[in-house]
Amino acid sequence: MRDAVIVDAVRTPVGRRRGGLAGVHPADLSAHVLRSLAERTGLDPALVDDVVWGCVSQVGEQTACIARYSVLAAGWPEEVPGVTVDRQCGSSQQAVHQAAAGVVSGQYDIAVAGGVESMTRVPMGSSWGGGAFGEPYGPLARARYGGFEFNQGVGAEMIAAEYGLGRTEVDDFALDSHAKAARAIDEGRFLGQLAPVPVTGEDGTERLFTTDEGVRRGSTLEQLAALKTPFKADGVISAGNASQISDGSAALLVTTSEIAARHGWTPIARVHTATVVGTDPITMLKGPIPATAKVLKRSGLSLGDIGAFEVNEAFASVALAWLKETGADPALLNPNGGAIALGHPLGGSGARLMTTLVHHMRDNGIRYGLQTMCEGGGMANATVLELL
């Protein structure tokens, strides 16, 4: 039976909104990681059966199947196709799932999965069109939930209330995310996964964008406590304990063990088990909890078998609720920081998390890693990776 393995994974440093990557078109940003992946592995792009690419705001610079134009921007052969996936924040994790499924089924021999989002150039919510083309969701879905206006921030507040999470607890979690990310940068843990991006400054000079720029050092609880809670007057969710608006891209090379050996590649990990779930679209962000339960059941593994967890820090309350519900060891959660510190370039985040996870597993000899992330509309992907 065919398997699906990850040969290598690479990502750009994550840029802040209007930061170091603001001047790079998202197709060109994607092209950069595609070229970097090929260079690192010695991959002949002509052998790629498909590029499966996540992107959320598919409008403007990110429309017209950005996967295809990323392939062309990379200079890869015209014969290499691309498909763009939207499962909201989990789009590029879903892209890995689809690439792995294609490889296992024999539809693909070699696939590249990943994603991109430039939230500077294509702001979140742009695809709504300001109501010019009607409103999303539709009358039947709205009526089913009493006309509730689906909102992730509101959902994050509801989760915090359900799990009894106070302001100090969520702010503490945020500070810890920044501290872990800062340590990872200082200790060079990300160097093996980064593809620095050439960028042109306002003065016309070119430089390399080399490191994640969202990490805040020296923040205090007092500073975070002073931030407003926009989703609820007496709430706990603020800009300080939510994911950052970011730009970035990541890519992973997926094939079978047999084909990898034929090309002289030594894979990092096997895609052991992949699942997706749906959940309440009002709270919306609790999906990682049932997704974790489902992927563990299908994999035949227990929570104690997992040596590292990546749970996307869309909001601190999401990850904290997941910890409380699963009973996982907090020390194993997001060991190099999460989206609160590193940023959350929507369609690129699933691939960014998986890139960070597989490199962390290899660097530390961790046999099993688990990744899960909440998604708009009340969904979540979960993936178990096995070190090879």
Coordinates of C-alpha atoms in Angstrom, one line a residue:
M1 CA 0.0 0.0 0.0
R2 CA 1.3 3.5 -0.9
D3 CA 2.0 6.0 1.8
A4 CA 2.5 9.7 1.9
V5 CA 5.7 11.2 3.2
I6 CA 7.0 14.8 3.7
V7 CA 10.4 15.1 2.1
D8 CA 11.0 18.7 3.1
A9 CA 9.1 21.8 4.3
V10 CA 10.1 25.4 3.9
R11 CA 8.5 28.7 4.8
T12 CA 9.1 32.4 4.5
P13 CA 9.6 34.4 7.7
V14 CA 6.2 35.8 8.7
G15 CA 5.8 39.5 8.2
R16 CA 3.7 41.9 10.1
R17 CA 0.8 43.8 8.4
R18 CA 2.5 46.6 6.4
G19 CA 5.8 45.1 7.4
G20 CA 8.8 43.5 5.7
L21 CA 6.8 41.5 3.1
A22 CA 4.2 44.2 2.3
G23 CA 5.8 45.0 -1.0
V24 CA 5.7 41.4 -2.3
H25 CA 2.8 40.2 -4.4
P26 CA 1.3 37.0 -2.9
A27 CA 1.9 35.0 -6.1
D28 CA 5.5 36.0 -6.0
L29 CA 5.7 35.1 -2.3
S30 CA 4.4 31.7 -3.1
A31 CA 6.8 31.4 -6.0
H32 CA 9.7 32.0 -3.6
V33 CA 8.9 29.0 -1.4
L34 CA 8.2 26.8 -4.4
R35 CA 11.6 27.7 -5.9
S36 CA 13.3 27.3 -2.5
L37 CA 11.7 23.8 -2.0
A38 CA 12.9 22.7 -5.4
E39 CA 16.4 24.0 -4.7
R40 CA 16.7 22.4 -1.3
T41 CA 15.6 19.0 -2.5
G42 CA 16.9 18.9 -6.0
L43 CA 13.4 18.5 -7.2
D44 CA 12.8 18.8 -11.0
P45 CA 9.6 20.8 -11.0
A46 CA 8.5 19.1 -14.2
L47 CA 7.8 16.0 -12.1
V48 CA 5.2 17.7 -9.9
D49 CA 1.8 16.3 -10.6
D50 CA -0.1 19.1 -8.8
V51 CA 0.5 22.1 -6.5
V52 CA -2.3 22.2 -3.9
W53 CA -2.4 25.7 -2.4
G54 CA -4.4 27.2 0.5
C55 CA -5.6 30.8 0.4
V56 CA -8.5 32.4 2.2
S57 CA -9.2 35.8 0.7
Q58 CA -9.4 34.8 -2.9
V59 CA -10.0 38.3 -4.4
G60 CA -7.8 40.8 -6.2
E61 CA -4.2 39.7 -6.1
Q62 CA -5.2 36.3 -4.6
T63 CA -7.9 35.4 -7.1
A64 CA -7.9 33.6 -10.5
C65 CA -6.5 30.4 -8.8
I66 CA -3.4 31.8 -7.2
A67 CA -1.9 28.3 -7.1
R68 CA -1.6 28.3 -10.9
Y69 CA -0.1 31.8 -11.1
S70 CA 2.3 30.9 -8.3
V71 CA 3.6 28.0 -10.3
L72 CA 4.1 30.3 -13.3
A73 CA 5.7 33.0 -11.2
A74 CA 8.2 30.4 -9.9
G75 CA 9.3 29.7 -13.5
W76 CA 8.1 26.1 -13.3
P77 CA 7.0 24.4 -16.5
E78 CA 3.6 25.4 -17.9
E79 CA 2.6 21.7 -17.7
V80 CA 2.5 21.8 -13.9
P81 CA -1.0 22.5 -12.7
G82 CA -2.2 24.1 -9.5
V83 CA -5.4 24.2 -7.4
T84 CA -6.5 26.6 -4.7
V85 CA -8.1 25.4 -1.5
D86 CA -10.3 27.3 0.9
R87 CA -11.0 25.7 4.2
Q88 CA -10.7 29.1 5.9
C89 CA -7.7 29.2 8.4
G90 CA -7.0 25.6 7.8
S91 CA -6.7 25.9 4.0
S92 CA -3.1 24.9 3.7
Q93 CA -3.4 22.1 6.2
Q94 CA -6.2 20.8 4.1
A95 CA -3.9 21.3 1.1
V96 CA -1.5 18.8 2.7
H97 CA -4.3 16.4 3.4
Q98 CA -5.4 16.5 -0.3
A99 CA -1.9 16.1 -1.6
A100 CA -1.3 13.2 0.7
A101 CA -4.6 11.6 -0.3
G102 CA -3.7 12.0 -4.0
V103 CA -0.3 10.4 -3.4
V104 CA -1.8 7.5 -1.5
S105 CA -4.5 6.9 -4.1
G106 CA -2.0 6.9 -6.9
Q107 CA -3.5 10.0 -8.6
Y108 CA -0.2 11.8 -7.8
D109 CA 3.3 10.6 -7.6
I110 CA 4.8 13.9 -6.4
A111 CA 2.8 16.9 -5.1
V112 CA 3.6 20.1 -3.5
A113 CA 1.2 21.5 -0.8
G114 CA 1.2 24.8 0.9
G115 CA -0.4 28.2 1.0
V116 CA -0.1 31.9 1.1
E117 CA -1.8 35.0 2.5
S118 CA -0.8 38.6 2.2
M119 CA -3.1 40.3 4.7
T120 CA -1.4 43.6 4.0
R121 CA -2.2 43.6 0.3
V122 CA -5.5 41.7 0.4
P123 CA -7.1 42.7 3.8
M124 CA -9.2 40.2 5.7
G125 CA -12.8 40.4 4.6
S126 CA -12.0 41.8 1.1
S127 CA -13.8 38.9 -0.6
W128 CA -17.1 40.1 0.9
G129 CA -17.0 43.0 -1.5
G130 CA -18.7 45.4 0.9
G131 CA -22.0 43.9 0.1
A132 CA -21.8 44.8 -3.5
F133 CA -22.5 41.2 -4.5
G134 CA -24.8 40.3 -1.6
E135 CA -23.9 38.9 1.8
P136 CA -22.3 35.6 2.7
Y137 CA -23.9 32.6 4.5
G138 CA -27.3 32.8 2.8
P139 CA -30.8 33.2 4.3
L140 CA -31.3 29.5 5.2
A141 CA -28.0 29.2 7.2
R142 CA -28.7 32.5 8.9
A143 CA -32.3 31.4 9.8
R144 CA -31.0 28.1 11.1
Y145 CA -29.0 29.9 13.7
G146 CA -31.5 32.6 14.6
G147 CA -29.9 35.3 12.4
F148 CA -26.7 35.2 14.4
E149 CA -23.9 37.2 12.8
F150 CA -21.1 34.6 12.7
N151 CA -18.0 36.2 14.2
Q152 CA -14.8 34.5 15.4
G153 CA -14.0 37.1 18.0
V154 CA -17.4 36.7 19.6
G155 CA -16.9 32.9 19.5
A156 CA -13.6 33.3 21.2
E157 CA -15.2 35.2 24.0
M158 CA -18.0 32.6 24.3
I159 CA -15.3 29.9 24.7
A160 CA -13.5 31.9 27.3
A161 CA -16.7 32.2 29.3
E162 CA -17.5 28.5 28.9
Y163 CA -14.1 27.4 30.2
G164 CA -13.8 30.0 32.9
L165 CA -10.8 31.7 31.4
G166 CA -10.0 35.1 32.9
R167 CA -8.1 38.0 31.4
T168 CA -4.9 37.3 33.3
E169 CA -4.9 33.6 32.1
V170 CA -5.3 34.5 28.4
D171 CA -2.8 37.3 28.7
D172 CA -0.3 35.1 30.4
F173 CA -0.7 32.6 27.6
A174 CA 0.1 35.3 25.1
L175 CA 3.2 36.4 26.9
D176 CA 4.4 32.8 27.0
S177 CA 3.8 32.5 23.2
H178 CA 6.1 35.5 22.6
A179 CA 8.7 34.2 25.1
K180 CA 8.8 30.8 23.4
A181 CA 9.1 32.4 19.9
A182 CA 11.8 34.7 21.0
R183 CA 13.8 31.8 22.4
A184 CA 13.3 29.8 19.3
I185 CA 14.7 32.7 17.2
D186 CA 17.6 33.4 19.5
E187 CA 18.6 29.7 19.5
G188 CA 18.3 29.4 15.7
R189 CA 15.6 26.8 15.8
F190 CA 13.9 28.2 12.7
L191 CA 16.9 28.5 10.5
G192 CA 16.6 25.1 8.9
Q193 CA 13.0 25.9 7.8
L194 CA 13.3 29.5 6.6
A195 CA 13.7 30.8 3.1
P196 CA 14.7 34.4 3.5
V197 CA 12.9 36.7 1.0
P198 CA 14.6 39.4 -1.1
V199 CA 12.7 42.6 -0.6
T200 CA 13.2 46.1 -2.0
G201 CA 13.2 48.9 0.4
E202 CA 11.7 52.4 -0.1
D203 CA 15.1 53.6 -1.0
G204 CA 15.4 51.1 -3.8
T205 CA 18.0 48.9 -2.1
E206 CA 17.4 45.2 -1.9
R207 CA 17.8 43.3 1.4
L208 CA 16.9 39.9 2.8
F209 CA 13.9 39.6 5.0
T210 CA 15.2 36.9 7.4
T211 CA 13.2 36.5 10.5
D212 CA 9.6 36.5 11.9
E213 CA 8.9 40.1 12.8
G214 CA 5.8 39.8 15.0
V215 CA 7.5 38.7 18.1
R216 CA 7.3 41.2 20.9
R217 CA 10.0 41.2 23.6
G218 CA 9.6 42.7 27.0
S219 CA 5.8 42.9 27.1
T220 CA 4.1 42.8 30.5
L221 CA 0.8 41.8 31.9
E222 CA 0.1 45.4 32.7
Q223 CA 0.5 46.4 29.1
L224 CA -1.7 43.6 27.8
A225 CA -4.4 44.3 30.4
A226 CA -4.6 47.9 29.2
L227 CA -5.7 46.8 25.7
K228 CA -9.4 47.0 24.7
T229 CA -11.7 44.0 24.3
P230 CA -13.5 44.8 21.1
F231 CA -15.8 41.8 21.0
K232 CA -17.3 42.2 24.5
A233 CA -17.2 45.2 26.8
D234 CA -16.2 43.2 29.9
G235 CA -14.5 40.5 27.9
V236 CA -11.0 39.0 27.8
I237 CA -10.1 38.9 24.1
S238 CA -7.9 41.7 22.9
A239 CA -5.4 42.3 20.2
G240 CA -2.7 41.2 22.6
N241 CA -4.0 37.7 23.1
A242 CA -5.2 37.0 19.6
S243 CA -3.3 36.0 16.5
Q244 CA -1.5 38.7 14.5
I245 CA -2.5 39.9 11.0
S246 CA 0.3 38.8 8.8
D247 CA 1.9 38.0 5.5
G248 CA 3.6 34.7 4.7
S249 CA 3.8 31.5 2.7
A250 CA 5.0 27.9 3.2
A251 CA 5.4 24.7 1.1
L252 CA 5.9 21.0 1.6
L253 CA 7.0 18.3 -0.8
V254 CA 4.8 15.2 -0.6
T255 CA 5.4 11.8 -2.3
T256 CA 5.6 8.1 -1.4
S257 CA 8.5 6.4 0.5
E258 CA 9.3 4.4 -2.7
I259 CA 9.4 7.4 -5.0
A260 CA 11.4 9.3 -2.4
A261 CA 14.0 6.5 -2.3
R262 CA 14.1 6.5 -6.1
H263 CA 15.1 10.2 -6.1
G264 CA 17.6 9.8 -3.2
W265 CA 15.4 11.8 -0.8
T266 CA 15.3 11.1 2.9
P267 CA 11.8 12.1 4.1
I268 CA 11.3 13.8 7.4
A269 CA 7.9 12.4 8.3
R270 CA 5.0 10.3 7.2
V271 CA 1.5 11.6 7.2
H272 CA 0.2 9.0 9.6
T273 CA -3.5 10.1 9.9
A274 CA -5.5 13.1 8.7
T275 CA -9.0 14.1 9.7
V276 CA -11.5 17.0 9.5
V277 CA -14.6 17.7 11.6
G278 CA -17.5 20.2 11.7
T279 CA -18.7 21.8 14.9
D280 CA -21.0 24.6 16.1
P281 CA -20.6 27.6 13.8
I282 CA -21.5 30.1 16.5
T283 CA -18.7 29.3 19.0
M284 CA -17.0 28.3 15.7
L285 CA -13.5 27.7 17.2
K286 CA -13.9 24.6 19.4
G287 CA -13.2 22.3 16.4
P288 CA -9.7 21.4 17.5
I289 CA -11.1 19.5 20.5
P290 CA -13.2 16.9 18.6
A291 CA -10.7 16.9 15.7
T292 CA -8.0 15.8 18.2
A293 CA -10.2 13.1 19.6
K294 CA -11.0 11.9 16.1
V295 CA -7.5 11.8 14.7
L296 CA -6.2 10.0 17.8
K297 CA -9.0 7.4 17.5
R298 CA -8.3 6.8 13.8
S299 CA -4.5 6.6 14.3
G300 CA -4.8 4.1 17.2
L301 CA -2.6 6.4 19.3
S302 CA -3.2 8.0 22.7
L303 CA -2.5 11.5 23.8
G304 CA 0.5 10.2 25.7
D305 CA 2.1 9.0 22.4
I306 CA 2.3 12.5 21.1
G307 CA 5.5 14.4 21.7
A308 CA 4.6 17.8 20.3
F309 CA 1.4 19.6 19.6
E310 CA 0.7 22.5 17.2
V311 CA -2.6 24.1 18.0
N312 CA -3.1 27.3 16.1
E313 CA -3.3 30.3 18.4
A314 CA -6.2 32.1 16.6
F315 CA -7.1 33.3 20.1
A316 CA -5.5 32.3 23.4
S317 CA -8.9 31.0 24.6
V318 CA -8.9 28.4 21.8
A319 CA -5.6 26.8 22.8
L320 CA -6.4 27.1 26.5
A321 CA -9.8 25.4 26.1
W322 CA -8.1 22.7 24.1
L323 CA -5.6 22.1 26.9
K324 CA -8.4 22.0 29.5
E325 CA -10.5 19.6 27.5
T326 CA -7.7 17.2 26.3
G327 CA -5.5 17.3 29.4
A328 CA -2.4 17.5 27.2
D329 CA 0.9 18.6 28.7
P330 CA 1.2 22.4 28.3
A331 CA 4.9 22.0 27.9
L332 CA 4.4 20.1 24.6
L333 CA 2.0 22.7 23.1
N334 CA 3.4 25.1 20.5
P335 CA 7.0 24.7 21.9
N336 CA 8.4 27.4 19.5
G337 CA 5.5 29.9 20.0
G338 CA 2.3 30.2 18.1
A339 CA 0.3 32.6 16.0
I340 CA 0.0 35.1 18.8
A341 CA 3.7 35.7 18.5
L342 CA 4.6 34.5 15.0
G343 CA 1.5 35.7 13.2
H344 CA -1.3 34.1 11.3
P345 CA -1.2 34.6 7.5
L346 CA -4.6 32.8 7.1
G347 CA -4.2 30.6 4.0
G348 CA -0.5 30.0 4.7
S349 CA -0.8 29.1 8.4
G350 CA -1.6 25.4 8.2
A351 CA 1.5 24.9 6.1
R352 CA 3.6 27.2 8.4
L353 CA 2.5 25.2 11.4
M354 CA 3.3 21.9 9.7
T355 CA 6.7 23.1 8.5
T356 CA 7.6 24.2 12.1
L357 CA 6.2 20.9 13.5
V358 CA 8.2 18.5 11.2
H359 CA 11.4 20.4 11.7
H360 CA 10.9 20.4 15.5
M361 CA 10.2 16.7 15.4
R362 CA 13.3 16.0 13.4
D363 CA 15.5 18.3 15.5
N364 CA 14.3 16.6 18.8
G365 CA 13.8 13.0 17.8
I366 CA 10.0 13.2 18.4
R367 CA 8.2 10.2 16.9
Y368 CA 4.7 11.6 16.8
G369 CA 3.4 15.1 16.4
L370 CA -0.1 16.4 16.2
Q371 CA -1.4 19.5 14.5
T372 CA -4.9 21.0 14.6
M373 CA -6.5 24.3 13.9
C374 CA -9.9 26.0 14.2
E375 CA -11.5 27.2 11.0
G376 CA -14.3 29.7 10.1
G377 CA -17.8 28.3 9.9
G378 CA -17.0 25.8 12.7
M379 CA -14.5 23.3 11.3
A380 CA -11.1 21.9 12.2
N381 CA -8.4 19.8 10.6
A382 CA -6.1 17.5 12.6
T383 CA -3.0 15.7 11.4
V384 CA -0.7 13.1 13.0
L385 CA 2.8 13.0 11.6
E386 CA 5.3 10.2 12.3
L387 CA 9.0 10.8 12.2
L388 CA 11.0 8.7 9.8

